[in-house]
mmCIF file with all atom_site columns, C-alpha atoms in Angstrom:
data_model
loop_
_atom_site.group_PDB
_atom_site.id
_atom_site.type_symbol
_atom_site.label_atom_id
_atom_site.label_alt_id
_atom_site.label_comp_id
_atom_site.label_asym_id
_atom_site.label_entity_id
_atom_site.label_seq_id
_atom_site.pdbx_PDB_ins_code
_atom_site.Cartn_x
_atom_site.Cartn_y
_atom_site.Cartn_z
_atom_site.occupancy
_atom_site.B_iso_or_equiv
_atom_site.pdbx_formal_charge
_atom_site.auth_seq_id
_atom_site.auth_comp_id
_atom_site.auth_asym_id
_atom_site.auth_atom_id
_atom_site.pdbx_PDB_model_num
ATOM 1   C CA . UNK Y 1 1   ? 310.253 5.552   -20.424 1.00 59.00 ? 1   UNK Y CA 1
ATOM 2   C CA . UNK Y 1 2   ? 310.303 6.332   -24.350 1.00 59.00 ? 2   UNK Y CA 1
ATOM 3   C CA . UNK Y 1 3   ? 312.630 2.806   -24.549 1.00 58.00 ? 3   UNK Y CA 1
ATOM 4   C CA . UNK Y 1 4   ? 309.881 0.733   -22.249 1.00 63.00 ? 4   UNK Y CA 1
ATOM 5   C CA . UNK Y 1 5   ? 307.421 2.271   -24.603 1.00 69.00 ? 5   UNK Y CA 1
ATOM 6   C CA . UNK Y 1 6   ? 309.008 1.349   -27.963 1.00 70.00 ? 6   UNK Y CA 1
ATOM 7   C CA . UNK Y 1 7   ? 309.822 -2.477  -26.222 1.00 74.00 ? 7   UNK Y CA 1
ATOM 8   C CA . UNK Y 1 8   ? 306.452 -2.898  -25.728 1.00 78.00 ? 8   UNK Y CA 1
ATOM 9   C CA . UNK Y 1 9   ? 304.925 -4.329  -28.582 1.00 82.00 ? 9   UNK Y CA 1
ATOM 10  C CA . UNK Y 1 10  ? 307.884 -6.233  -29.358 1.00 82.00 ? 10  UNK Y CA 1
ATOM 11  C CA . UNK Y 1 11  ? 307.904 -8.126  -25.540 1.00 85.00 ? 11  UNK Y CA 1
ATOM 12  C CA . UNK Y 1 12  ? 304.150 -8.750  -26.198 1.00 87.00 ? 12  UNK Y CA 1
ATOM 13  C CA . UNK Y 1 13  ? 304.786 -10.213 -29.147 1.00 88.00 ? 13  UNK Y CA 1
ATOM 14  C CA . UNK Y 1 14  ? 307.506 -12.692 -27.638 1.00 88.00 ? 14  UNK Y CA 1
ATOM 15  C CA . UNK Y 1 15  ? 305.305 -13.403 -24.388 1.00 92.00 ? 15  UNK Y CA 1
ATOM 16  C CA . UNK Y 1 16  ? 304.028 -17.516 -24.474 1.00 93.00 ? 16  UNK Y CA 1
ATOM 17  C CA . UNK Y 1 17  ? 300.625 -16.652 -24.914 1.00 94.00 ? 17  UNK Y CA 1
ATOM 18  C CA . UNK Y 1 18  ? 299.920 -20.357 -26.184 1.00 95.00 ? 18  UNK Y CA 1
ATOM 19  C CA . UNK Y 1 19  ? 301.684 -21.703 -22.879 1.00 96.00 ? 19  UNK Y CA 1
ATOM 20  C CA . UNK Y 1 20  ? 300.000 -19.310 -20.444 1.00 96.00 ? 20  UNK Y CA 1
ATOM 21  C CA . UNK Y 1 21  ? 296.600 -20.203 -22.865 1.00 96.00 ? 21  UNK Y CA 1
ATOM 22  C CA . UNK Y 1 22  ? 297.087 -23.582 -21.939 1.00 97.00 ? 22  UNK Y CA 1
ATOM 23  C CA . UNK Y 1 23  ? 297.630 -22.911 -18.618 1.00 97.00 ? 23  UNK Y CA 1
ATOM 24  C CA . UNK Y 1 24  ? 294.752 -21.171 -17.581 1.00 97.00 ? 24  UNK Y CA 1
ATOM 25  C CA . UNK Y 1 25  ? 292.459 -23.212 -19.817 1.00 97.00 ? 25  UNK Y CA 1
ATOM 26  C CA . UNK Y 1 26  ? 293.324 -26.625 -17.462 1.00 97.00 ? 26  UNK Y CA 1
ATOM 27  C CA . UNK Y 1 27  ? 293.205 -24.294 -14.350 1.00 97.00 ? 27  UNK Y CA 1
ATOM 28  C CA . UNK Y 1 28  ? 289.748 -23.266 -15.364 1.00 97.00 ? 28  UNK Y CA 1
ATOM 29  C CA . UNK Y 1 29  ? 288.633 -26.743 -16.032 1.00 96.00 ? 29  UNK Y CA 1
ATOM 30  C CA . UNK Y 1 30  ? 289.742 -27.390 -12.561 1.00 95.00 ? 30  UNK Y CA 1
ATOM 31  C CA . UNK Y 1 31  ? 287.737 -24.470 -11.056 1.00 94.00 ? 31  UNK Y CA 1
ATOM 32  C CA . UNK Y 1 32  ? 285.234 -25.884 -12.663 1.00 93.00 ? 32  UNK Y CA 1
ATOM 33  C CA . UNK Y 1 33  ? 284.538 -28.988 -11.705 1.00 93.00 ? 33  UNK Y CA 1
ATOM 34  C CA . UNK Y 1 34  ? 282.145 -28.134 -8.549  1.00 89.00 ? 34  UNK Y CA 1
ATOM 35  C CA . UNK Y 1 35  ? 279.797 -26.648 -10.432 1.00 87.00 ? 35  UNK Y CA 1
ATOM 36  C CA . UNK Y 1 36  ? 280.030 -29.774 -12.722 1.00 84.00 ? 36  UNK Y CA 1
ATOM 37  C CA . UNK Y 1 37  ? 279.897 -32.159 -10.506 1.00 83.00 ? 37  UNK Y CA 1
ATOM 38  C CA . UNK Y 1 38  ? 279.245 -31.122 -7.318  1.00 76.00 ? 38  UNK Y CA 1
ATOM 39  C CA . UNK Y 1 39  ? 281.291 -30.690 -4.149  1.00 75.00 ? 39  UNK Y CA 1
ATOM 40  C CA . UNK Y 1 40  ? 282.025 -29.916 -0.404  1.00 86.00 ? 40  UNK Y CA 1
ATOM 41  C CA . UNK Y 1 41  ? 284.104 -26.753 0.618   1.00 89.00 ? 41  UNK Y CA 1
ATOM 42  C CA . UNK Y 1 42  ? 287.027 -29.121 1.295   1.00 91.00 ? 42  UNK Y CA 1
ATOM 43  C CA . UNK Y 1 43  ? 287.661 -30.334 -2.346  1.00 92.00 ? 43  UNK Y CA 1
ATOM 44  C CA . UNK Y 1 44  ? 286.220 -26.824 -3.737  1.00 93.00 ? 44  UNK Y CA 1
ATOM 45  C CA . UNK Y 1 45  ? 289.347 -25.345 -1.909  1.00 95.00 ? 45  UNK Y CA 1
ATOM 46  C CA . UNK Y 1 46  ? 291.838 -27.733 -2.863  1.00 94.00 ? 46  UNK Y CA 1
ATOM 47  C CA . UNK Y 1 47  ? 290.909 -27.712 -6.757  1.00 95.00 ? 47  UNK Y CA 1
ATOM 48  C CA . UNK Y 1 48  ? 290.707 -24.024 -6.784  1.00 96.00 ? 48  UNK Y CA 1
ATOM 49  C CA . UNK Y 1 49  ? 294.314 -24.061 -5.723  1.00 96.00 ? 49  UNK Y CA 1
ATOM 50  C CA . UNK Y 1 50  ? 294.962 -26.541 -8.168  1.00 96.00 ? 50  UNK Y CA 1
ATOM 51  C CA . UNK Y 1 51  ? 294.151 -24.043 -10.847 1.00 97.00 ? 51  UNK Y CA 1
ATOM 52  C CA . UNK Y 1 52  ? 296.253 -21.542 -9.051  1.00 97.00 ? 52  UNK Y CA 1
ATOM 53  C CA . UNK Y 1 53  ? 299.430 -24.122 -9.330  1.00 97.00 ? 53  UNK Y CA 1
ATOM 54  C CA . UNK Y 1 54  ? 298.589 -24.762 -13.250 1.00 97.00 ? 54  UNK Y CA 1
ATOM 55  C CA . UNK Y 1 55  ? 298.480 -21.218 -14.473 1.00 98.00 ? 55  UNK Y CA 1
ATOM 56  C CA . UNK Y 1 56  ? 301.350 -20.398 -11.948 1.00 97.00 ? 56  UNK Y CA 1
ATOM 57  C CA . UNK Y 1 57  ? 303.007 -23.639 -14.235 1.00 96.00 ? 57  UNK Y CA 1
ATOM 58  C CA . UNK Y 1 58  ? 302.302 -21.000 -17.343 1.00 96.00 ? 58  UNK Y CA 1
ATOM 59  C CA . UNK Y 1 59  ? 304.029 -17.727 -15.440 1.00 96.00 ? 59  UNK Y CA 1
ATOM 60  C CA . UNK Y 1 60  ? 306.868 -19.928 -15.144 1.00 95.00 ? 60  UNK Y CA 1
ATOM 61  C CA . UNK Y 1 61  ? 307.461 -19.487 -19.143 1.00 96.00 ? 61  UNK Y CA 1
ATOM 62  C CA . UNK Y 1 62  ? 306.875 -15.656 -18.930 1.00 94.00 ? 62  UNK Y CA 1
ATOM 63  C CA . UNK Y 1 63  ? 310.846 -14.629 -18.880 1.00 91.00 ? 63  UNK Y CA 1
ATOM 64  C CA . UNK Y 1 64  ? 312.002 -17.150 -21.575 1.00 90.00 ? 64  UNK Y CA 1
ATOM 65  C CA . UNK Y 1 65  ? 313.580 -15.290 -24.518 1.00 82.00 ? 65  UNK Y CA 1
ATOM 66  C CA . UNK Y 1 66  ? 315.137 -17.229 -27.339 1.00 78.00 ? 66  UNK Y CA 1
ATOM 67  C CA . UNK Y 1 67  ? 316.896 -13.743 -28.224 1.00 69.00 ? 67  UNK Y CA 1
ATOM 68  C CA . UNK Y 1 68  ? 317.881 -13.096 -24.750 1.00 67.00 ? 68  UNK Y CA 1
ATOM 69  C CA . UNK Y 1 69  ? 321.915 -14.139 -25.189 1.00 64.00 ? 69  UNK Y CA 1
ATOM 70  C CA . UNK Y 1 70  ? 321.347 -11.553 -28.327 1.00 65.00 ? 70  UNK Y CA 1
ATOM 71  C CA . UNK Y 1 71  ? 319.852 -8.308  -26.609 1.00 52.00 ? 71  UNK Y CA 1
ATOM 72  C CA . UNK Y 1 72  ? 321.691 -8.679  -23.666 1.00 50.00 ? 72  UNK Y CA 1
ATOM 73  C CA . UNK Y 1 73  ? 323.620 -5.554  -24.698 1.00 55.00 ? 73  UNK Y CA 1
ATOM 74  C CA . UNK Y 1 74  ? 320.549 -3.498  -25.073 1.00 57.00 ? 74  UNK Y CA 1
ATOM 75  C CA . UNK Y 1 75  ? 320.172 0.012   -22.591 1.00 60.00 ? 75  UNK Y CA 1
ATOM 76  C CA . UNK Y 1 76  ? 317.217 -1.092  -21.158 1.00 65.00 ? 76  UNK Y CA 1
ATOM 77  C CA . UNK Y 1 77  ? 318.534 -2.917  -17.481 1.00 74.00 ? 77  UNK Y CA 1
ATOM 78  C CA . UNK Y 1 78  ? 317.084 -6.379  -17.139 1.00 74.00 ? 78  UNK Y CA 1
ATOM 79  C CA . UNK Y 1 79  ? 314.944 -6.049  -14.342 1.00 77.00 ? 79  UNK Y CA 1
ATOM 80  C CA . UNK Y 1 80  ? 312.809 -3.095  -16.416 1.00 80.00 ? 80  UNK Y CA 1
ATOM 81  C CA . UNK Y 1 81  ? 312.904 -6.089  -18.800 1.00 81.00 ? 81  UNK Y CA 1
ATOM 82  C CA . UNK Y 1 82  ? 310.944 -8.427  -16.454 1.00 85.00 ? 82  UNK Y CA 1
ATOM 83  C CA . UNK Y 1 83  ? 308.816 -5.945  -14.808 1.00 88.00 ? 83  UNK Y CA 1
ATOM 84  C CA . UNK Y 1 84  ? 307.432 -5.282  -18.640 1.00 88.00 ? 84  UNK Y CA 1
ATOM 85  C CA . UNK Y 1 85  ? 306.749 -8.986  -18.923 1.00 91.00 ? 85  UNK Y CA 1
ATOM 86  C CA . UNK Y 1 86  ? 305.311 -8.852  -15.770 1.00 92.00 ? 86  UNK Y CA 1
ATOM 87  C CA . UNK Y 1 87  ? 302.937 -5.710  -16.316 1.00 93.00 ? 87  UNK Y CA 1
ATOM 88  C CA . UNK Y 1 88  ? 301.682 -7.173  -19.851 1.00 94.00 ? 88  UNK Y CA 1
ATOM 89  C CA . UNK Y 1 89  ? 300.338 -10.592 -18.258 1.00 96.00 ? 89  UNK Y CA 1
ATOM 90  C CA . UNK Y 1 90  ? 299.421 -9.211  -15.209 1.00 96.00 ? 90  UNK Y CA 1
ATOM 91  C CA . UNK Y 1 91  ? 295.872 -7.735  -16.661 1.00 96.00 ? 91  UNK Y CA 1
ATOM 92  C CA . UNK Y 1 92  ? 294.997 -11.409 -18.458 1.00 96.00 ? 92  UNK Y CA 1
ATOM 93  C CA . UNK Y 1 93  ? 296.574 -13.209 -14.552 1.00 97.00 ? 93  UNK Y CA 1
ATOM 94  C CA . UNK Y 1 94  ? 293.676 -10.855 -12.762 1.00 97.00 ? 94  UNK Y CA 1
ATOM 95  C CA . UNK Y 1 95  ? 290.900 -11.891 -15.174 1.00 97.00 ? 95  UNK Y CA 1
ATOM 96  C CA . UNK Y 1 96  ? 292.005 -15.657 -15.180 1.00 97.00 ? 96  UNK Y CA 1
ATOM 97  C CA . UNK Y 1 97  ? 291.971 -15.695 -11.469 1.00 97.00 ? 97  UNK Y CA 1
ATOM 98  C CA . UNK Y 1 98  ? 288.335 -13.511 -11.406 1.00 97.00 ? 98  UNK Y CA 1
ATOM 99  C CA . UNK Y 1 99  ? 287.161 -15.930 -13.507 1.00 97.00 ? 99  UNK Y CA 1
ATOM 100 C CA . UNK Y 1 100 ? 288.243 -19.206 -11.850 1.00 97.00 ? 100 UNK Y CA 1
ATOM 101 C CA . UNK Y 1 101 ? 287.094 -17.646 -8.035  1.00 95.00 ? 101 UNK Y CA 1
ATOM 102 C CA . UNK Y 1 102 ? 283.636 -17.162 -9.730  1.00 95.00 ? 102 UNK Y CA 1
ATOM 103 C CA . UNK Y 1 103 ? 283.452 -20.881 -11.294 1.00 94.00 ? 103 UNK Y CA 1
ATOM 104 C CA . UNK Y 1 104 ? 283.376 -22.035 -8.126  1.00 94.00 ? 104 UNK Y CA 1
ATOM 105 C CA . UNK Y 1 105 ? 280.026 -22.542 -6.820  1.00 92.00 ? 105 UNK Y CA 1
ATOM 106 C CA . UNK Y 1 106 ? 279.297 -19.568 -4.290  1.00 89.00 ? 106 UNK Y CA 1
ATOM 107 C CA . UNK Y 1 107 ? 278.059 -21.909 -1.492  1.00 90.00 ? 107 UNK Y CA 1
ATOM 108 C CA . UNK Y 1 108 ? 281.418 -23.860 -1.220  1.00 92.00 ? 108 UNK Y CA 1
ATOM 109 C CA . UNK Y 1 109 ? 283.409 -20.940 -2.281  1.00 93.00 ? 109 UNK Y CA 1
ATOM 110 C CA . UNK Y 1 110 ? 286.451 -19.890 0.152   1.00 93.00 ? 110 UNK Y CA 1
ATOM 111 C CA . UNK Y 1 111 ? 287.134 -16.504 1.308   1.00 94.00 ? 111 UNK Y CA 1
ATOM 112 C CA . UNK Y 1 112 ? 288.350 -15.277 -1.771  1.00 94.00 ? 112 UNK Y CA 1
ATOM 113 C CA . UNK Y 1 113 ? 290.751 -12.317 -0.652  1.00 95.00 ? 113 UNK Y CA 1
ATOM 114 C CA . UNK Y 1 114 ? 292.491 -14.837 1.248   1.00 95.00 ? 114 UNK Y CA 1
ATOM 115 C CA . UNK Y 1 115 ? 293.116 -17.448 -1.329  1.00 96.00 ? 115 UNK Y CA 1
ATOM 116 C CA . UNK Y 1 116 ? 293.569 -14.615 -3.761  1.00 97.00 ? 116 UNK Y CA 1
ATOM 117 C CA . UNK Y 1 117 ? 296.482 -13.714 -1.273  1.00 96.00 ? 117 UNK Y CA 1
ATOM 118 C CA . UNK Y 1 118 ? 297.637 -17.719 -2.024  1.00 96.00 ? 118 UNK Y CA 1
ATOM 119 C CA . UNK Y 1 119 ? 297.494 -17.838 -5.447  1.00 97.00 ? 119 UNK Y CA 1
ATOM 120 C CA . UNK Y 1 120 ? 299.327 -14.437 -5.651  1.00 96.00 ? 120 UNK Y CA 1
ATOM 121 C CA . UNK Y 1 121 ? 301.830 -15.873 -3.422  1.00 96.00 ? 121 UNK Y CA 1
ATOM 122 C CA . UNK Y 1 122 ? 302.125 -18.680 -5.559  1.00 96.00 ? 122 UNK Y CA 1
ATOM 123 C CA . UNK Y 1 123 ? 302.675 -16.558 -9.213  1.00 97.00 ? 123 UNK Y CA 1
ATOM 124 C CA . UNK Y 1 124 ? 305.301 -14.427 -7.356  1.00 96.00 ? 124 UNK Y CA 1
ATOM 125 C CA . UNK Y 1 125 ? 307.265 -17.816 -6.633  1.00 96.00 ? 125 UNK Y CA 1
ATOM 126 C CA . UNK Y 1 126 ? 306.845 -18.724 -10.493 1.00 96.00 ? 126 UNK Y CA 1
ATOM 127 C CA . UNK Y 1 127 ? 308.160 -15.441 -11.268 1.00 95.00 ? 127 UNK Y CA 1
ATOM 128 C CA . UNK Y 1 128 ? 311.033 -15.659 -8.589  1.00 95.00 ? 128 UNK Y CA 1
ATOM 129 C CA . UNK Y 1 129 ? 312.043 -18.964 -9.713  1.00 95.00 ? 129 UNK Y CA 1
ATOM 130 C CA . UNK Y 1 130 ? 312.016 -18.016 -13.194 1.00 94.00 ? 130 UNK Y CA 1
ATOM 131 C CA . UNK Y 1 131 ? 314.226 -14.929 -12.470 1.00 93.00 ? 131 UNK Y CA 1
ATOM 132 C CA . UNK Y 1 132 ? 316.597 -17.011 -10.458 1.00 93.00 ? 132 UNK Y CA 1
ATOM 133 C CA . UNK Y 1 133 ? 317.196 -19.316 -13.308 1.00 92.00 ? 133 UNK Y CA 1
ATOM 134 C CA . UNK Y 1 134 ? 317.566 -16.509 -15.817 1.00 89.00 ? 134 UNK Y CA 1
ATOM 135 C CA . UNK Y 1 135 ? 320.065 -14.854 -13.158 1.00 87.00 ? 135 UNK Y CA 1
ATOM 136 C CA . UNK Y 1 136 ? 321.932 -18.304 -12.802 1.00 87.00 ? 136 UNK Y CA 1
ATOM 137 C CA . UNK Y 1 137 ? 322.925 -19.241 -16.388 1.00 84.00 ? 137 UNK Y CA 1
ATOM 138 C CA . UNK Y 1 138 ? 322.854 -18.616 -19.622 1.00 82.00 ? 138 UNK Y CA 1
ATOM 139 C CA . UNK Y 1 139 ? 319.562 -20.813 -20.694 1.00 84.00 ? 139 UNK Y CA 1
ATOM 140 C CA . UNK Y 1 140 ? 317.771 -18.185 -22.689 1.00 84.00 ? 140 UNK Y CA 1
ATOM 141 C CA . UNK Y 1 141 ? 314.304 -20.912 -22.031 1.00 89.00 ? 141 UNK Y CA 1
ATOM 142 C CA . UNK Y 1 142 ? 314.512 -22.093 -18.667 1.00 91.00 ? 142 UNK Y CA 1
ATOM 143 C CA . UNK Y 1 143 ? 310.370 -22.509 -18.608 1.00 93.00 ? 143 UNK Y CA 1
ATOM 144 C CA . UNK Y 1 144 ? 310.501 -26.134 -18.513 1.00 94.00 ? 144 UNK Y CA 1
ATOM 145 C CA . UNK Y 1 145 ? 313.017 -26.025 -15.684 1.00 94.00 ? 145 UNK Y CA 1
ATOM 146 C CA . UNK Y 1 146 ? 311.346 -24.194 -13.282 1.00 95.00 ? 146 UNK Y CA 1
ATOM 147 C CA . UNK Y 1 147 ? 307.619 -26.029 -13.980 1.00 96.00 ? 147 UNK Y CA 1
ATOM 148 C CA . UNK Y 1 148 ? 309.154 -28.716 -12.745 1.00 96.00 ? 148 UNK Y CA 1
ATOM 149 C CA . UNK Y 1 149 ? 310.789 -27.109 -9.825  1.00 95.00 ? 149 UNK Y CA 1
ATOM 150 C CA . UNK Y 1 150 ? 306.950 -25.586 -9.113  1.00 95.00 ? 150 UNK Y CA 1
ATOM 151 C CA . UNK Y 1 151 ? 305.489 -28.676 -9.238  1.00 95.00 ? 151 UNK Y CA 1
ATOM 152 C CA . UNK Y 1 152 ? 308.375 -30.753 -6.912  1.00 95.00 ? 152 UNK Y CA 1
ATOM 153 C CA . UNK Y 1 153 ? 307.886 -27.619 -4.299  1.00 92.00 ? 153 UNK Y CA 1
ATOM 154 C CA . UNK Y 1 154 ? 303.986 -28.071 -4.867  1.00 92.00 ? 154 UNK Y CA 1
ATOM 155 C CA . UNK Y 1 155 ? 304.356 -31.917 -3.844  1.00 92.00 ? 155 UNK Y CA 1
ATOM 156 C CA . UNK Y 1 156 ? 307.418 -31.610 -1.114  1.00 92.00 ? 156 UNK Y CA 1
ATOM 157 C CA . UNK Y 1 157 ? 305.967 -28.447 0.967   1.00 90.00 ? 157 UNK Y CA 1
ATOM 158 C CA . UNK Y 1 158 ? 303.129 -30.055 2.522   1.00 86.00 ? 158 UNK Y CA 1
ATOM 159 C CA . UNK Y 1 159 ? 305.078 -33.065 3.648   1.00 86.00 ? 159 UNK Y CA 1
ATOM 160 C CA . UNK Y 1 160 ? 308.396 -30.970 4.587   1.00 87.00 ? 160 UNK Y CA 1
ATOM 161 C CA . UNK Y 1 161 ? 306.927 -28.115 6.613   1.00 85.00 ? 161 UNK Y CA 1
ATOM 162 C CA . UNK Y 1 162 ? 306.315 -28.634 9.941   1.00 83.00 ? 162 UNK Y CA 1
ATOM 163 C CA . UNK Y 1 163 ? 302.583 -28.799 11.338  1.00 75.00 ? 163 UNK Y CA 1
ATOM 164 C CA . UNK Y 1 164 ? 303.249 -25.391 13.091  1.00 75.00 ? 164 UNK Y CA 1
ATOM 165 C CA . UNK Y 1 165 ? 303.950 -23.839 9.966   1.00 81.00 ? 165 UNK Y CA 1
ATOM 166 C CA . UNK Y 1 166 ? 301.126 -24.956 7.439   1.00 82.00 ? 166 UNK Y CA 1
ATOM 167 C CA . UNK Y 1 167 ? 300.108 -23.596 4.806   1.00 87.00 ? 167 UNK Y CA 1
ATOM 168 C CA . UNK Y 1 168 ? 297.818 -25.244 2.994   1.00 90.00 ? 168 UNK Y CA 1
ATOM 169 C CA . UNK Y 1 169 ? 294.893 -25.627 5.677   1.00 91.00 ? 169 UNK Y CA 1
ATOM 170 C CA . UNK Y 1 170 ? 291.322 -25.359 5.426   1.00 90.00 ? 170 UNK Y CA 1
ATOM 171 C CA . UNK Y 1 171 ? 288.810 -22.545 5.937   1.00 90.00 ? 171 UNK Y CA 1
ATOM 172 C CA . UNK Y 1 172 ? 287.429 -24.320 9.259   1.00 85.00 ? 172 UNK Y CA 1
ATOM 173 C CA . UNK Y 1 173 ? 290.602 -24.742 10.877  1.00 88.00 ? 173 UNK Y CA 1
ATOM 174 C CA . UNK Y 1 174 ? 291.635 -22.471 13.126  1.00 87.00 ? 174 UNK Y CA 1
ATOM 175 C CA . UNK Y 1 175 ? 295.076 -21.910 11.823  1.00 90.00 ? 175 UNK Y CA 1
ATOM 176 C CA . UNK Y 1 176 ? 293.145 -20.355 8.626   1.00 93.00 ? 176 UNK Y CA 1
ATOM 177 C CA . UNK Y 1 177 ? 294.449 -16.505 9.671   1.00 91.00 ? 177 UNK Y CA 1
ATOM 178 C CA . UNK Y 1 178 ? 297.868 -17.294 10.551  1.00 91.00 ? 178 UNK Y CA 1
ATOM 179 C CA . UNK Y 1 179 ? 298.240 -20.008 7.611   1.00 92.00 ? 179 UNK Y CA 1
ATOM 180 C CA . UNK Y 1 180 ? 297.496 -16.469 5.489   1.00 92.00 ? 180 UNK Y CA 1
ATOM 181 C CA . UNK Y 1 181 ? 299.709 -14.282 7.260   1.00 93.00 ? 181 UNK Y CA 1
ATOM 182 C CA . UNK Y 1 182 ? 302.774 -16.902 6.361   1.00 93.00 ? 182 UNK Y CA 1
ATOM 183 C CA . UNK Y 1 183 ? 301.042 -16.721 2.688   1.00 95.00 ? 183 UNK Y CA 1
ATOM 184 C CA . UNK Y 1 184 ? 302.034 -12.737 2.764   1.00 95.00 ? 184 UNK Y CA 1
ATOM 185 C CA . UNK Y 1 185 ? 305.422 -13.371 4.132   1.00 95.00 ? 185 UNK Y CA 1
ATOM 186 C CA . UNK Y 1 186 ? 306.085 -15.279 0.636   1.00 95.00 ? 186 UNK Y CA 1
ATOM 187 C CA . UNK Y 1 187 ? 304.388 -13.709 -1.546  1.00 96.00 ? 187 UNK Y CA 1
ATOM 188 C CA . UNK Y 1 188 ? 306.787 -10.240 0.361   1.00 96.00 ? 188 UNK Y CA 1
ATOM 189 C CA . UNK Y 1 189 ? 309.943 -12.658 0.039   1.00 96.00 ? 189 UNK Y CA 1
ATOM 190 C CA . UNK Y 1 190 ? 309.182 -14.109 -3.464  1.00 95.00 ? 190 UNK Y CA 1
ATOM 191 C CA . UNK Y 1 191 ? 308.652 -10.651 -4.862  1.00 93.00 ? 191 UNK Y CA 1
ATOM 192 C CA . UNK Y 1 192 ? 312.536 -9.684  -3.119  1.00 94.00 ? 192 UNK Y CA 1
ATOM 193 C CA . UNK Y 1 193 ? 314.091 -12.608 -4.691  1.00 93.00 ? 193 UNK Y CA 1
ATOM 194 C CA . UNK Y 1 194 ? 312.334 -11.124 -8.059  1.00 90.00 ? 194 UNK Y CA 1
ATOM 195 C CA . UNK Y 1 195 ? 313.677 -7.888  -7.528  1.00 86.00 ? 195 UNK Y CA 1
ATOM 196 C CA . UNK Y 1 196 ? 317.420 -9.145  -6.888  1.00 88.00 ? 196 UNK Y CA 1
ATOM 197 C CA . UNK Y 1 197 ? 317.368 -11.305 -9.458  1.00 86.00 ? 197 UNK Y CA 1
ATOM 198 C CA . UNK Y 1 198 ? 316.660 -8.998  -11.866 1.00 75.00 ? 198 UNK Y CA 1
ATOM 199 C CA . UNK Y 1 199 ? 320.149 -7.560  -11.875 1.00 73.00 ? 199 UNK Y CA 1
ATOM 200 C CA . UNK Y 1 200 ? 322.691 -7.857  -14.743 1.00 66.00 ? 200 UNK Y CA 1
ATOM 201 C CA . UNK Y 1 201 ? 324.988 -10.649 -13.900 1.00 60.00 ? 201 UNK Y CA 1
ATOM 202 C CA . UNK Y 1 202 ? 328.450 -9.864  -13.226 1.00 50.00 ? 202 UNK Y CA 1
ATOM 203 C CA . UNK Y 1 203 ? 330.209 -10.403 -16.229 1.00 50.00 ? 203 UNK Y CA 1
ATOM 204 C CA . UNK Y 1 204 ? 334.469 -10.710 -16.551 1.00 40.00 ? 204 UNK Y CA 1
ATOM 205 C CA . UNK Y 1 205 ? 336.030 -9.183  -19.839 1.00 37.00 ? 205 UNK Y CA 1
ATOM 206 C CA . UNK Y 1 206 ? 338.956 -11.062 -21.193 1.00 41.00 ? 206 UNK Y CA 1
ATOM 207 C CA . UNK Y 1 207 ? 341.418 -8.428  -22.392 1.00 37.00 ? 207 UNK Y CA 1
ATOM 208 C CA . UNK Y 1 208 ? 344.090 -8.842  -25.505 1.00 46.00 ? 208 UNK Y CA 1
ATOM 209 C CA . UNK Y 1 209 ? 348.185 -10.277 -23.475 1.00 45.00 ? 209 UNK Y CA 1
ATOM 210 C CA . UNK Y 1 210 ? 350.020 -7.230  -22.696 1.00 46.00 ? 210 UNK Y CA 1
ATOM 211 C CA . UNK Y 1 211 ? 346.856 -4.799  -22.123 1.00 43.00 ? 211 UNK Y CA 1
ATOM 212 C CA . UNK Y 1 212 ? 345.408 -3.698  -19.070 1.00 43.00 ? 212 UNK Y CA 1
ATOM 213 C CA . UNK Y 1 213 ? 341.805 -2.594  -18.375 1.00 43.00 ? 213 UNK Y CA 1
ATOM 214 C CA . UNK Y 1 214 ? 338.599 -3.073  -16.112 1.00 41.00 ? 214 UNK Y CA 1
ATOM 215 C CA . UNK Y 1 215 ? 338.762 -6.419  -14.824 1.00 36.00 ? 215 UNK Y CA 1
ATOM 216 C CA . UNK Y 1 216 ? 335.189 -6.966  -14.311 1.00 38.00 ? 216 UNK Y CA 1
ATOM 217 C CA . UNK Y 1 217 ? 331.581 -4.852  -15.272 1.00 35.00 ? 217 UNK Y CA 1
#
């Protein structure tokens, strides 16, 4: 606990504050636009989980670390690493999110704890994804990367899933609860691929001709 501690203020300092800034400013904006302009429940919905996608697009730069092929060494194990990063944005992610749920207009606004459960959901994946590609090479910034795998999954899903198994349907229909128990089965699976990617990576050490030792750590 004393070496989380003493990280701390370091990991804050390297967290993309101007990304996820970014981020939740468009998401936000998108929140927003009922109450500018005026809407129905249907688009309400839909552009509230618009802003969900676009600060999920910021989480997605949470676990780049320039330094990361430099500290690699360090006591700390990696996945007490990302669980820091995780636990320093996670206060800002629940006041973006209050904030955006109470832009929208309350007379078109959906049932918030179950698109809270979405958007959730949805920031787990970012953080899954991310973890993945930090698990699966050596990129210390793989950010960009996986945005771009969030928003191909964001436009594939819908058209790939099968109509017994959507997700993205609206308050009226009457797949609405089970839609949102599917929602908790990835936010439960995104949250295991987190965890297991958050192991060191099996690393082989090369050892000087005519010496023997450990082949692998």
């Amino acid at each position: 606990m004393r070496g989380v501690r003493e990280l701390a203020v370091p990991v804050w300092r390297t967290l993309p504050w101007r990304v996820l800034g970014a981020a939740g400013a468009a998401g936000l904006l998108l929140a927003g636009l009922p109450r500018l302009m005026g809407s129905n429940a249907w688009w309400a919905l839909f552009l509230l989980r618009g802003a969900a996608l676009a600060f999920a697009l910021g989480l997605a730069f949470v676990l780049d670390d320039p330094a990361r092929n430099t500290t690699t060494p360090v006591p700390t194990r990696r996945w007490v690493r990302h669980a820091l990063r995780a636990v320093l944005v996670a206060p800002a992610a629940a006041v973006w999110w209050t904030a955006a749920a109470l832009l929208v207009p309350g007379d078109v606004r959906p049932p918030v704890a179950d698109v809270t459960l979405e958007a959730g959901a949805v920031f787990a994946l970012a953080l899954a994804v991310a973890a993945i590609a930090v698990h699966r090479s050596e990129d210390p910034t793989p950010g960009t990367l996986v945005a771009a795998v969030l928003l191909a999954a964001a436009a594939l899903t819908p058209l790939l899933l099968p109509d017994d198994w959507a997700l993205f349907v609206q308050v009226a229909d009457e797949r609405w609860a089970a839609a949102h128990d599917r929602w908790g089965f990835v936010l439960a699976g995104a949250a295991v691929v987190w965890g297991v990617c958050g192991r060191e990576p099996v690393r082989r050490l090369r050892f000087p001709t005519g010496t023997s030792g450990p082949s692998r750590v």
